[in-house]
Coordinates of C-alpha atoms in Angstrom, one line a residue:
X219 CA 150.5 -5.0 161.1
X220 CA 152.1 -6.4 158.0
X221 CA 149.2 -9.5 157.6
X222 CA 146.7 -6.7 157.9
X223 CA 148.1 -4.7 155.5
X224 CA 146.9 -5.6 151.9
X225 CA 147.8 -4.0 148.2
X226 CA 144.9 -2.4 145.8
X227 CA 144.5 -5.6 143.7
X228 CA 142.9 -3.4 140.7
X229 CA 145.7 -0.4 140.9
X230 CA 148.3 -2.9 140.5
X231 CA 146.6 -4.6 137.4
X232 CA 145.9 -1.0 136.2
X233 CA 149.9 -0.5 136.4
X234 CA 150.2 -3.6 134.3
X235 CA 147.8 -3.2 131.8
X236 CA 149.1 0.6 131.2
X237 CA 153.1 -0.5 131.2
X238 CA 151.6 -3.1 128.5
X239 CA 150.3 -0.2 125.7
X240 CA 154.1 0.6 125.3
X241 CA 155.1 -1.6 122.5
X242 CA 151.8 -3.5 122.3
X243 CA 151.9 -5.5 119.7
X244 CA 148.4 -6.5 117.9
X245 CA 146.6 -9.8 119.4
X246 CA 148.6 -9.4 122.3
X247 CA 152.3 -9.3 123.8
X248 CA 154.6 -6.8 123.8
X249 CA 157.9 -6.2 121.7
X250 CA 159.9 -3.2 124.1
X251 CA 163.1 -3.5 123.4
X252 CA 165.9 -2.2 125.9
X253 CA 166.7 1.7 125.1
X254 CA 164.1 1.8 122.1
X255 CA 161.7 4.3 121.4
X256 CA 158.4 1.7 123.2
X257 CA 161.0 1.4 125.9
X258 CA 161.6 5.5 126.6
X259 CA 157.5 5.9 126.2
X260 CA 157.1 3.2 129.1
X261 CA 160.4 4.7 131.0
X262 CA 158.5 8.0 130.9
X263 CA 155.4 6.8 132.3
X264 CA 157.2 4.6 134.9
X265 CA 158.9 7.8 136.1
X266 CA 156.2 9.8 136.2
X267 CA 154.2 7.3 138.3
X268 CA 157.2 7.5 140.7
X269 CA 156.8 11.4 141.1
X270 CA 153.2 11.5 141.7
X271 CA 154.3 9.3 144.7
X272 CA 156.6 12.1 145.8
X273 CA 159.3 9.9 145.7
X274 CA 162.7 10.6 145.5
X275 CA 164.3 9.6 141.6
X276 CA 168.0 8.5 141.2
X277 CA 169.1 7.6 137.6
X278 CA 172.6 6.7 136.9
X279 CA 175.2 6.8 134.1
X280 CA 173.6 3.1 132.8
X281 CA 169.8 4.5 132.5
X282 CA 169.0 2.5 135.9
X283 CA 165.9 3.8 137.4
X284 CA 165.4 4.3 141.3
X285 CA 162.3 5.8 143.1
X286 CA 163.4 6.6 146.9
X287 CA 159.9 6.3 150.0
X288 CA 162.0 8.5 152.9
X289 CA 162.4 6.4 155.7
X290 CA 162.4 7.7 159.5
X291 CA 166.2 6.8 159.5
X292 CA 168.9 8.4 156.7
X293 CA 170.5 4.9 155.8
X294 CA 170.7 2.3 152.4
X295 CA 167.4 1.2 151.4
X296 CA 165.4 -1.7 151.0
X297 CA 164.6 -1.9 147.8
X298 CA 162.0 -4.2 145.3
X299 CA 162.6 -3.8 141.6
X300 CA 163.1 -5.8 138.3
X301 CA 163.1 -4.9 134.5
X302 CA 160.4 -3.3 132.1
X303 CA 162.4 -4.3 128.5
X304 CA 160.7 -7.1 127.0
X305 CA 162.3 -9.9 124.2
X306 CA 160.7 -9.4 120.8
X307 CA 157.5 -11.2 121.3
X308 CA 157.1 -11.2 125.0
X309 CA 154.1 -10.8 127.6
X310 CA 152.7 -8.0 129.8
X311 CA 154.6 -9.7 133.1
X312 CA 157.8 -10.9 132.9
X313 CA 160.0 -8.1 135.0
X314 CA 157.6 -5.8 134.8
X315 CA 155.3 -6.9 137.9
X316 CA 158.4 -6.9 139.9
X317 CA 158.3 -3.6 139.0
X318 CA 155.0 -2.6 139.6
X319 CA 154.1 -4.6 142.5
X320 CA 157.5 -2.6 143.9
X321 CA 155.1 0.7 143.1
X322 CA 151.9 -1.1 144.6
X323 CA 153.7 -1.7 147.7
X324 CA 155.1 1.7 148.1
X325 CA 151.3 3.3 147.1
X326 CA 150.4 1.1 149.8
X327 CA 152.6 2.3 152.6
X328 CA 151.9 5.9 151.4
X329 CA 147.8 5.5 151.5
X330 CA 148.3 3.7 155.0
X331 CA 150.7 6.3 156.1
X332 CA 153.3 4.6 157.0
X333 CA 156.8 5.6 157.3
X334 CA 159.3 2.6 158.1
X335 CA 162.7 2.7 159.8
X336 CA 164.9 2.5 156.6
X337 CA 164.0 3.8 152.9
X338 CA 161.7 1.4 150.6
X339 CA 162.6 1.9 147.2
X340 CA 161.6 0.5 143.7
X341 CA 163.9 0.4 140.6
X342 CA 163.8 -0.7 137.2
X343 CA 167.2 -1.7 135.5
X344 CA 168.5 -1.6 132.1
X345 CA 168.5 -4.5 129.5
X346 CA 168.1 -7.3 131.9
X347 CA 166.8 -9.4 128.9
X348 CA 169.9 -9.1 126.5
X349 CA 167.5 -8.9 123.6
X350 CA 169.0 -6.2 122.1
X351 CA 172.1 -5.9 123.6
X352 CA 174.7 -8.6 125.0
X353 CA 175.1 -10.0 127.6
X354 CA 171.6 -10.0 129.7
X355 CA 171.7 -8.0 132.9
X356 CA 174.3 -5.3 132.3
X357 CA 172.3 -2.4 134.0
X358 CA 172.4 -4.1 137.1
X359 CA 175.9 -5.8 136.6
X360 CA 177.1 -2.3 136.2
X361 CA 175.3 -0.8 138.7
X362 CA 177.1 -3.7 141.1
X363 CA 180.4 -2.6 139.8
X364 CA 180.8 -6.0 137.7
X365 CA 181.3 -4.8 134.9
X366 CA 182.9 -0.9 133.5
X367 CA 180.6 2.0 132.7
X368 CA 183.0 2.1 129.2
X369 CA 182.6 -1.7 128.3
X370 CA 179.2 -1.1 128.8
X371 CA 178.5 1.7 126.8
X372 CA 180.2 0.5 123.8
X373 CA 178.2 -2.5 123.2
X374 CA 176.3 -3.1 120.3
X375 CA 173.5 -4.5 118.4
X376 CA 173.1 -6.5 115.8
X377 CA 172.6 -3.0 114.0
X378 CA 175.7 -1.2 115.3
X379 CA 174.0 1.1 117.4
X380 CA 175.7 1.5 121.0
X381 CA 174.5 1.5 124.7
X382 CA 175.9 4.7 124.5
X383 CA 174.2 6.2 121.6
X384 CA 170.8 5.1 122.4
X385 CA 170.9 5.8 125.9
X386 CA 171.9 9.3 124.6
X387 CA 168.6 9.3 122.1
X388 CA 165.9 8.7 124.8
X389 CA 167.3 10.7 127.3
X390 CA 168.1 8.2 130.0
X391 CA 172.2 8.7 130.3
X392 CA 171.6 10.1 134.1
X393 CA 173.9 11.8 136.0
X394 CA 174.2 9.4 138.7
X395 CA 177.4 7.3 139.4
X396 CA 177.2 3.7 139.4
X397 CA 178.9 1.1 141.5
X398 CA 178.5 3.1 144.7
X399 CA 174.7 3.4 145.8
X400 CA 174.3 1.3 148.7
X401 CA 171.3 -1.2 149.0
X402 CA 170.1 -2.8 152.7
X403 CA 168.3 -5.3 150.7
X404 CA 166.7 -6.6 147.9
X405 CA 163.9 -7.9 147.0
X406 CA 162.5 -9.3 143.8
X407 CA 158.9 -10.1 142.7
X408 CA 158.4 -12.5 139.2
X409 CA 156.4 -15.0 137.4
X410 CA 158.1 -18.1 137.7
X411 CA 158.4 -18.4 133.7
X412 CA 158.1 -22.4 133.9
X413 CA 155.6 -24.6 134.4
X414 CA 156.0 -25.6 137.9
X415 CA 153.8 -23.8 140.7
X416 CA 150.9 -23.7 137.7
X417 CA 151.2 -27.7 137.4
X418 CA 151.1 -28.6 140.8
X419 CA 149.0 -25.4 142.4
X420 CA 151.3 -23.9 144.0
X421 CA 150.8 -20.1 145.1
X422 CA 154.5 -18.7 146.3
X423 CA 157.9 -20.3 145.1
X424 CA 160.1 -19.5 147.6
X425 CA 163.5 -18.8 145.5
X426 CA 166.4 -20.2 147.0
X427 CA 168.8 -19.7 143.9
X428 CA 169.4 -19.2 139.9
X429 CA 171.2 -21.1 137.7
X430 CA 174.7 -20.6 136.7
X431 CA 173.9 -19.4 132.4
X432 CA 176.8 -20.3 129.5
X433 CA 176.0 -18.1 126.3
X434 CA 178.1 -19.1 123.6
X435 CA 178.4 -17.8 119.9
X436 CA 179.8 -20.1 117.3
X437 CA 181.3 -18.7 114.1
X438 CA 181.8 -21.4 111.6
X439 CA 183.2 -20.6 107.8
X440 CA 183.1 -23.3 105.3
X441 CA 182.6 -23.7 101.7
X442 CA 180.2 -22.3 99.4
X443 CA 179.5 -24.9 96.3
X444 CA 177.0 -26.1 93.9
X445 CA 174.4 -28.5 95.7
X446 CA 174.2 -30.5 92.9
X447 CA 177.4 -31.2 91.5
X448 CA 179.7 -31.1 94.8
X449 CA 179.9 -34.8 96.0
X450 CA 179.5 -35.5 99.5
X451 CA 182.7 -36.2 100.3
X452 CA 184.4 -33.1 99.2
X453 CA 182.1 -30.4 101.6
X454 CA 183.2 -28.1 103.6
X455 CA 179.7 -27.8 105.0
X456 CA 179.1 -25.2 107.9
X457 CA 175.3 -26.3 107.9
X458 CA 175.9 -29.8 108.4
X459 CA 178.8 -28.7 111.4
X460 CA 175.6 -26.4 113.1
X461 CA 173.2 -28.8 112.8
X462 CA 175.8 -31.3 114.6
X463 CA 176.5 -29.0 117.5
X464 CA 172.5 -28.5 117.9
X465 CA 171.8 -31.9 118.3
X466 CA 175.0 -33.0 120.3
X467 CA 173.8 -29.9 122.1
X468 CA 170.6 -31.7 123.2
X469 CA 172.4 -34.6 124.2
X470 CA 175.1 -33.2 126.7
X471 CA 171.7 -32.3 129.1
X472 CA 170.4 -35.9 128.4
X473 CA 173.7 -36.8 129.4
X474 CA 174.6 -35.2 132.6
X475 CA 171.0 -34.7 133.6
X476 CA 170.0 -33.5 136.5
X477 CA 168.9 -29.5 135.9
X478 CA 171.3 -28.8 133.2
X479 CA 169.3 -27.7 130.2
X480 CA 170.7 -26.7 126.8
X481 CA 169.4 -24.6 123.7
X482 CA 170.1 -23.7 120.6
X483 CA 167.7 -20.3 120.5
X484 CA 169.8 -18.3 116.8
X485 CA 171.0 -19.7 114.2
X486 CA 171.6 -18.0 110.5
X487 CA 173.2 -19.6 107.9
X488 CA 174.7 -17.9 104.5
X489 CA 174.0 -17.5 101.3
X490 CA 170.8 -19.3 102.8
X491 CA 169.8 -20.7 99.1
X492 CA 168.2 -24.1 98.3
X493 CA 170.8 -25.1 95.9
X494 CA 174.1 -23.4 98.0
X495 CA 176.2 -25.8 100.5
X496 CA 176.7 -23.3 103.1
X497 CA 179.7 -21.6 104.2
X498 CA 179.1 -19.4 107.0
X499 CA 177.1 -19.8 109.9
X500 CA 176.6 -18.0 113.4
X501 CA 174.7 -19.9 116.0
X502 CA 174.4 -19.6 119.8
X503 CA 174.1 -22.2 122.5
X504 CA 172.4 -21.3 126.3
X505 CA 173.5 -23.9 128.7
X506 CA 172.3 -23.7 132.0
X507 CA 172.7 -25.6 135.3
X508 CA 172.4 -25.1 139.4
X509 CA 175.7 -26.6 139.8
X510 CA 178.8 -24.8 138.7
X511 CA 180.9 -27.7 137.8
X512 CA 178.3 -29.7 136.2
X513 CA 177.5 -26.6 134.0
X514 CA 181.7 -26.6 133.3
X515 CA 181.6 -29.8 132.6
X516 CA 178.5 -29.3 129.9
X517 CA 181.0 -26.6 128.5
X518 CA 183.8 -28.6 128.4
X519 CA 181.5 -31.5 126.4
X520 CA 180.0 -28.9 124.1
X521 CA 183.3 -26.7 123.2
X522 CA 185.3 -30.2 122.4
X523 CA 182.5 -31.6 120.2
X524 CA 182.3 -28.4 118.2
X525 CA 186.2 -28.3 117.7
X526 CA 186.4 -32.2 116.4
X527 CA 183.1 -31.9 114.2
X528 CA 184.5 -28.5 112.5
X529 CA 188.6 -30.4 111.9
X530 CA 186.3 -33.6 110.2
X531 CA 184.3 -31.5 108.3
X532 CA 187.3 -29.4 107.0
X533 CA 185.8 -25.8 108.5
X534 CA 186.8 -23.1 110.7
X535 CA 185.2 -22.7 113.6
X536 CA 185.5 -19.7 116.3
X537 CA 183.6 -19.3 119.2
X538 CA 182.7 -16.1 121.4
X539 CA 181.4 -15.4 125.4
X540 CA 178.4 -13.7 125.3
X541 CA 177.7 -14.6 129.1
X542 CA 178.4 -16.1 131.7
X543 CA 177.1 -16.1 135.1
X544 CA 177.9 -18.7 138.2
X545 CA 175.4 -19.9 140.2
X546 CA 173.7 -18.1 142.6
X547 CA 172.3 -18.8 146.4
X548 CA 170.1 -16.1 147.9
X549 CA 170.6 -14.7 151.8
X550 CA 168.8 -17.7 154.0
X551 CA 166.9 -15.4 156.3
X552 CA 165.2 -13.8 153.7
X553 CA 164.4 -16.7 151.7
X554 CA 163.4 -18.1 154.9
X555 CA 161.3 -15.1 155.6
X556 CA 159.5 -15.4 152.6
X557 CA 158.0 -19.1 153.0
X558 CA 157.1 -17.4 156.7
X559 CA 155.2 -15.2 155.4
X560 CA 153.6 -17.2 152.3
X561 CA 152.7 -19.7 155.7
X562 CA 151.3 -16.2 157.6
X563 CA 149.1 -15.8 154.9
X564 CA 147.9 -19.4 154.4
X565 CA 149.0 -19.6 151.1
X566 CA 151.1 -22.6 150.1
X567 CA 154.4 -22.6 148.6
X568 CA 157.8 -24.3 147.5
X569 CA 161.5 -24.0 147.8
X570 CA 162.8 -24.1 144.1
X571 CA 165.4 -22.8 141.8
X572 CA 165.0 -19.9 139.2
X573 CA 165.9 -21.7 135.9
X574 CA 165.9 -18.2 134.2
X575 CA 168.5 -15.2 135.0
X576 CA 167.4 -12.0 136.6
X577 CA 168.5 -8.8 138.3
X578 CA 168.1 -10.6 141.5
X579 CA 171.2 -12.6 141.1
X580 CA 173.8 -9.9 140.5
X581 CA 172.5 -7.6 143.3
X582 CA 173.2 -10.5 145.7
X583 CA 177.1 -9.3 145.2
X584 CA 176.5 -6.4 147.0
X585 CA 173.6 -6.9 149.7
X586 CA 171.3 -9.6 151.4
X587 CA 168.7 -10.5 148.1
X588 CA 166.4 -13.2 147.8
X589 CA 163.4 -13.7 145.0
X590 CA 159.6 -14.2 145.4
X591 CA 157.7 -16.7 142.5
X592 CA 154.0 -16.7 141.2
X593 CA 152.4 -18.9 138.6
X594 CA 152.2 -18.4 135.2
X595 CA 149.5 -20.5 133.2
X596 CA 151.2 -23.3 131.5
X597 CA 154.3 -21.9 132.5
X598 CA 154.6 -19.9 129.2
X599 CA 156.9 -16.7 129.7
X600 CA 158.9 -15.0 126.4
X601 CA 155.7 -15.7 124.4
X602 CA 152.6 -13.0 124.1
X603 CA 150.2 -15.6 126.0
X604 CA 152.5 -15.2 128.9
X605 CA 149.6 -15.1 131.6
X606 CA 149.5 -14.4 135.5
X607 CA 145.8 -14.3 137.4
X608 CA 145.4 -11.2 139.2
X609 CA 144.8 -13.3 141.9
X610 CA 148.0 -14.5 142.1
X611 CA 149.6 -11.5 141.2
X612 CA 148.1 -10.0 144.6
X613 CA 149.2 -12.6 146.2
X614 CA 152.4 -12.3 145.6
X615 CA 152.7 -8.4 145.8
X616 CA 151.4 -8.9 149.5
X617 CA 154.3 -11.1 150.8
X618 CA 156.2 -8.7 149.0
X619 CA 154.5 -6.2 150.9
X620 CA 154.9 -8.1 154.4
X621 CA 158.8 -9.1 153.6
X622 CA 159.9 -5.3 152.4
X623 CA 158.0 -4.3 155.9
X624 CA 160.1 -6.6 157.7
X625 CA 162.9 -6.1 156.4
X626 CA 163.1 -2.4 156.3
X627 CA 161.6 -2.0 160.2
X628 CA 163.8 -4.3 161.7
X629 CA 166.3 -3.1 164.5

């Protein structure tokens, strides 16, 4: 049944292309950002798409979304979902097919008639990007129960707005508790934001884990002098101390190799004048590796550098967690279920890691999980020429489609 089933290829671009008006930004892209006023229009629309469905809506005290298809059984469901907040400049797919392929599928089973053994639901959770608010992936990290309703509503942006304010302002504070819905599974659909299945034509990556992610903020306070008449030797330069930890930054991952990857994505510098040595700085450092003590080590490396390199230059330097997340390995029989049914449907695929975080990875805490890949042209994701052919967006909703089935039908 599930390899004759098939999505509506052209009501799941339609989804797309809609979720992509709010917050359109002119040439292309999208700037949504979590709990803004783009992100209540498409919250809105998202919800509404879920009661024409006649599905059942759940949202908590975070602003997570959940859309319930009743089951023949009263039990935990299986349920698809990712993110519809977008970075700044970001593209029409990233998290958001995983959301709406989650609503394709259901429209599916609901055209076809079918009512499976356990609930199929879809969700959409809060800031998974951390664009707007750190760290990345609190609305499902709070929804797990890893981190406090309080902490989370009391973050901040750069603005001093709170989770809790603007959560308030778009109407999405829900009723429901977190950290005690229970999930039978989970399932996530995304473009594989690198270049990989695109480069070597892949159609399915078969996600068999995520990368353990190290955000780190450096403070660094020197002294402010006259560019011209303050010799060399007597700086206190906080530039010269960032630009040091960038480029050492770069050199830990040539270094240790391997996966580990390393950027320097923020930096501002103050008084930020031609003529000015500068004397305060905040930067940020994302490392990133599959392996949990190669990604301490890499900390380790980078912490230590910045410490010596700040004493020499005669600053202060301070440093602050903005995340942290271990390594993840998702549930073997779904993983294994997924390259089954990629095989089913003759399209080929590969076993690979996610280099990027998603809501995938902290839902694993608290039930089987596992994540399904399709290309994106050139591998460009966070940019507003991120690209997926509807093709292989089909593709990928259907072993979505025939894993959910399986999953929510089995014995």
């Amino acid at each position: 049944m599930t390899q004759s089933l098939r999505v509506n290829k052209q009501r799941l671009m339609g989804f797309l292309n809609t979720l992509g008006t709010f917050g359109a930004l002119e040439g292309g892209g999208v700037c949504r950002l979590a709990l803004s006023a783009a992100d209540k229009q498409a919250r809105d629309w998202v919800v509404s798409q879920m009661q024409a469905l006649g599905l059942t809506i759940r949202i908590d005290q975070i602003g997570n979304v959940i859309g319930i298809y009743k089951g023949q059984e009263d039990v935990p469901p299986v349920m698809m979902g990712s993110h519809i907040d977008t970075v700044a400049t970001g593209g029409l797919y990233d998290g958001c097919f995983g959301v709406m392929a989650g609503l394709e599928v259901i429209s599916t089973l609901k055209d076809s008639g079918i009512t499976p053994k356990r609930p199929v639901a879809v969700a959409f959770f809060t800031d998974e990007e951390g664009a707007r608010f750190a760290p990345d992936m609190f609305g499902s990290l709070v929804f797990q129960g890893g981190l406090s309703l309080e902490e989370a509503l009391a973050i901040k942006d750069v603005d001093g707005f709170t989770v809790g304010e603007e959560l308030d302002k778009i109407g999405y504070k829900g009723n429901a508790p977190v950290g005690c819905f229970e999930v039978d599974t989970f399932l996530e659909a995304h473009i594989e934001q690198g270049p990989v299945l695109d480069k070597e034509g892949i159609k399915i990556g078969v996600v068999e884990s995520v990368q353990g992610i190290s955000w780190t903020e450096f403070t660094i306070e020197g002294v402010s002098n006259h560019a011209g008449t303050t010799p060399m030797s007597m700086r206190h330069d906080a530039g010269l101390v960032a630009a040091k930890i960038n480029v050492f930054a770069r050199e830990v991952a040539h270094k240790i190799g391997g996966s580990q990857v390393a950027t320097v994505g923020y930096i501002s510098c103050k008084p930020n004048l031609i003529n000015v040595v500068p004397n305060h700085v905040v930067m940020t450092v994302d490392l990133r590796n599959t392996d949990n003590d190669v990604l301490k080590q890499a900390e380790t490396l980078l912490f230590d550098y910045a410490e010596n390199t700040a004493k020499e230059e005669g600053v202060k330097i301070s440093r602050r967690k903005l995340a942290r997340f271990d390594p993840v390995y998702f549930h073997k029989e779904i993983v294994d279920l997924v390259e089954q049914e990629a095989e089913a449907a003759g399209l080929n695929s590969k076993r690979m890691p996610s280099g990027a975080g998603h809501d995938a990875q902290i839902l694993k805490e608290m039930c089987p999980t596992a994540m399904i890949f399709v290309p994106c042209k050139d591998g460009l994701s966070h940019n507003v020429k991120e690209f997926t052919e509807p093709d292989d967006l089909e593709a990928g909703a259907n072993i979505l489609l025939s894993v959910i089935l399986k999953r929510a039908n089995r014995p």
